[in-house]
mmCIF file with all atom_site columns, C-alpha atoms in Angstrom:
data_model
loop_
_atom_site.group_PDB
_atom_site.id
_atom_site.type_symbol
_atom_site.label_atom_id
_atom_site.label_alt_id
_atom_site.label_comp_id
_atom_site.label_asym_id
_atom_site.label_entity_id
_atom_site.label_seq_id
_atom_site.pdbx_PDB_ins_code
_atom_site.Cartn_x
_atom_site.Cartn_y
_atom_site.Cartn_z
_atom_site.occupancy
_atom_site.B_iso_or_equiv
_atom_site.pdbx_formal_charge
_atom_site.auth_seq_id
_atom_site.auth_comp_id
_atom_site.auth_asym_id
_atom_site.auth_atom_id
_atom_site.pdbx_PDB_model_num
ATOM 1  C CA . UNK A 1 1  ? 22.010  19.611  9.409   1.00 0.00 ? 159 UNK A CA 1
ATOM 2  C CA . UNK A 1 2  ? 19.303  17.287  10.839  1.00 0.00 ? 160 UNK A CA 1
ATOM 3  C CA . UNK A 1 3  ? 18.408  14.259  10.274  1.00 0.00 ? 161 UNK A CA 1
ATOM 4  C CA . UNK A 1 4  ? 15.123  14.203  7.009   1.00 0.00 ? 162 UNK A CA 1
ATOM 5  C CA . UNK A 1 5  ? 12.079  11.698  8.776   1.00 0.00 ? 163 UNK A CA 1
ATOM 6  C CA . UNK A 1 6  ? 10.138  9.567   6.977   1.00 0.00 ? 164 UNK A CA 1
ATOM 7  C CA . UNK A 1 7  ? 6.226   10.450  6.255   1.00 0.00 ? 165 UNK A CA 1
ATOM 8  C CA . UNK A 1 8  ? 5.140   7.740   9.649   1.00 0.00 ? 166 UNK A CA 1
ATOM 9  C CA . UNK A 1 9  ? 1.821   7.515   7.888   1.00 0.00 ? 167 UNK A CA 1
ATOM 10 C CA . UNK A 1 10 ? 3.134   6.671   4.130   1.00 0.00 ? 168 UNK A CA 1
ATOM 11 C CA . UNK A 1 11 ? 5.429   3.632   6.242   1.00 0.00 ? 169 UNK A CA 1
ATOM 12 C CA . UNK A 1 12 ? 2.226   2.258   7.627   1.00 0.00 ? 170 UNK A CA 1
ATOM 13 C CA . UNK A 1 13 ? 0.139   2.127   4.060   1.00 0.00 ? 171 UNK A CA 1
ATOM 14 C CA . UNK A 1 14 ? 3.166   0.814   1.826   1.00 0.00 ? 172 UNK A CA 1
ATOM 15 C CA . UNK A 1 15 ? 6.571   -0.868  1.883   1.00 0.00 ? 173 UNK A CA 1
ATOM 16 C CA . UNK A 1 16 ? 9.458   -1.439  -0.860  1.00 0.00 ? 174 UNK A CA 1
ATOM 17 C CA . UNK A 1 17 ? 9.724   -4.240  -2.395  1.00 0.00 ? 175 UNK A CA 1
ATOM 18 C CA . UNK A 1 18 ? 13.686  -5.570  -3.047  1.00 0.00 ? 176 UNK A CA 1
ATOM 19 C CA . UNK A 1 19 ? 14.045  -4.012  -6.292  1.00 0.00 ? 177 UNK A CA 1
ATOM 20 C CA . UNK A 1 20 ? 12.522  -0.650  -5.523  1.00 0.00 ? 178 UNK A CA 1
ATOM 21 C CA . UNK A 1 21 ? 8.890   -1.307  -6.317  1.00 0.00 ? 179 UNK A CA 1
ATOM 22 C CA . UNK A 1 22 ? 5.946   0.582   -3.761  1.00 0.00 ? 180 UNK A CA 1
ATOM 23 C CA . UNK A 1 23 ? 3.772   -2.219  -2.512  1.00 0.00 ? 181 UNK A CA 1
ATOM 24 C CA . UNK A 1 24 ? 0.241   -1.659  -0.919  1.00 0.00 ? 182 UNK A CA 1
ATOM 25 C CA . UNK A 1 25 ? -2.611  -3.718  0.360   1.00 0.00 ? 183 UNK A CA 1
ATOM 26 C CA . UNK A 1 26 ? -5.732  -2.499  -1.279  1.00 0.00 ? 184 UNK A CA 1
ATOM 27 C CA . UNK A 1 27 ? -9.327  -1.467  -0.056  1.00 0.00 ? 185 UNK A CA 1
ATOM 28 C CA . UNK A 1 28 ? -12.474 -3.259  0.969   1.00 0.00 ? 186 UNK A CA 1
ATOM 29 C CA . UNK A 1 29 ? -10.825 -5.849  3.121   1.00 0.00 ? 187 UNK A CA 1
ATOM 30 C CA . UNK A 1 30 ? -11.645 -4.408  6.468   1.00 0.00 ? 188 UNK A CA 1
ATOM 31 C CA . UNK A 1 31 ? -15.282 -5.482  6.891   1.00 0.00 ? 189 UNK A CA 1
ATOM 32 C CA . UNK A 1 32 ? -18.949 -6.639  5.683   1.00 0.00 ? 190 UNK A CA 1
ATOM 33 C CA . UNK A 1 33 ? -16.913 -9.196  4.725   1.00 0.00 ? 191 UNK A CA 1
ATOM 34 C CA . UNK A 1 34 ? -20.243 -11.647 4.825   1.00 0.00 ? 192 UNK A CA 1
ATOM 35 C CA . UNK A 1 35 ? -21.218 -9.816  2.309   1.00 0.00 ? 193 UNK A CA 1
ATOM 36 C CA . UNK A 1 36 ? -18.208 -10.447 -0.688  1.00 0.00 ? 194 UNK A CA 1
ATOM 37 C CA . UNK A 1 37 ? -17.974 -13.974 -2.567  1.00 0.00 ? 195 UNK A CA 1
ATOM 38 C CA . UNK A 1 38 ? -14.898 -15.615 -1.826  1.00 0.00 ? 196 UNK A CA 1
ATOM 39 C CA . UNK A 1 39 ? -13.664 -14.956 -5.410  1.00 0.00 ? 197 UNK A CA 1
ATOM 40 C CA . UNK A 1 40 ? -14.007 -11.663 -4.627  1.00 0.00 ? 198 UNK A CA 1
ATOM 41 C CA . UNK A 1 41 ? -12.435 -11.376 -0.975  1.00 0.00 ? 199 UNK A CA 1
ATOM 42 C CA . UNK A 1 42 ? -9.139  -13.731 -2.916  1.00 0.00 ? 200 UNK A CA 1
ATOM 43 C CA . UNK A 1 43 ? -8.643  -11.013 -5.780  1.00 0.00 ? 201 UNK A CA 1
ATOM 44 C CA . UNK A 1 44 ? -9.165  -7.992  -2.655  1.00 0.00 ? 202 UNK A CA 1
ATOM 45 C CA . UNK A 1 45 ? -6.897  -9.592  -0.596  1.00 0.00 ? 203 UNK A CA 1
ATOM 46 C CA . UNK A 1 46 ? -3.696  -9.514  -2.932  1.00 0.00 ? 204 UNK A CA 1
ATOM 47 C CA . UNK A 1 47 ? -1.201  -6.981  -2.778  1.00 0.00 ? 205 UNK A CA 1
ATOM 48 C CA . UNK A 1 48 ? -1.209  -4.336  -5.387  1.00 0.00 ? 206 UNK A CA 1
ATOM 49 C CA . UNK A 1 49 ? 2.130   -2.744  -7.028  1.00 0.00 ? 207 UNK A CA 1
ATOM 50 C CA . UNK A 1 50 ? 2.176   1.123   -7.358  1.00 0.00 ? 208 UNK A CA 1
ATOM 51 C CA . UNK A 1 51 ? 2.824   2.792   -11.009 1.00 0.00 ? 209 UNK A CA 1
ATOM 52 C CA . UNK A 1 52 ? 4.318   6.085   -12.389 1.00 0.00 ? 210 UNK A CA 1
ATOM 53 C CA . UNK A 1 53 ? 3.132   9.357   -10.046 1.00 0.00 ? 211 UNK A CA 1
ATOM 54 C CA . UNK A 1 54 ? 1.907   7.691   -7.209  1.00 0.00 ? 212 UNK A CA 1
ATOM 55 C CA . UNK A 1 55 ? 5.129   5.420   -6.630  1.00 0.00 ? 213 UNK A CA 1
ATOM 56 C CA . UNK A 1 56 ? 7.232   8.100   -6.960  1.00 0.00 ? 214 UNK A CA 1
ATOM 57 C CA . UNK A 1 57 ? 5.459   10.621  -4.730  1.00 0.00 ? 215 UNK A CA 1
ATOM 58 C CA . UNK A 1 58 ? 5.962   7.657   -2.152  1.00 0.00 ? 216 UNK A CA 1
ATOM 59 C CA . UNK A 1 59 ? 9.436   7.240   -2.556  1.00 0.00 ? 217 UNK A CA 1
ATOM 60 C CA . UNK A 1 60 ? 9.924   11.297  -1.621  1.00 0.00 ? 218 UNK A CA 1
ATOM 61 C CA . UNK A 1 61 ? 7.643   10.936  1.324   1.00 0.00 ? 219 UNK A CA 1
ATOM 62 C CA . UNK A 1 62 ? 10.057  7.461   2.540   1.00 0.00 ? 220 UNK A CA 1
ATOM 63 C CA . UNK A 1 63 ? 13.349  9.438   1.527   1.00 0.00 ? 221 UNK A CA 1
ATOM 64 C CA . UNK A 1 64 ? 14.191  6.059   -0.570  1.00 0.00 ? 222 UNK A CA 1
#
């Protein structure tokens, strides 16, 4: 039987954190960034932590 491969673009977006958690790096960070206070482009630029659904539909599409 072959060999199951990963979703390519679900490895780009989002990685796994040690203990199993789905990481991502949110929206809004790519540009006008002239625009955004720098309170706001601090709280964007934080990494966000996937929950319920959406994590686990990740972890079938990374076979993890």
């Amino acid at each position: 039987m072959p060999k199951m491969k990963t979703n390519s673009a679900a490895s780009k977006r989002v990685k796994i954190t040690g203990t199993g958690k789905v990481k991502h790096v949110g929206s809004a960070m790519r540009h006008n960034l002239e625009h955004k206070s720098a309170r706001k482009r601090r709280e964007l630029s934080a990494d966000d932590v996937l929950r319920g659904g959406q994590a686990k539909k990740l972890h079938q599409l990374l076979q993890k």
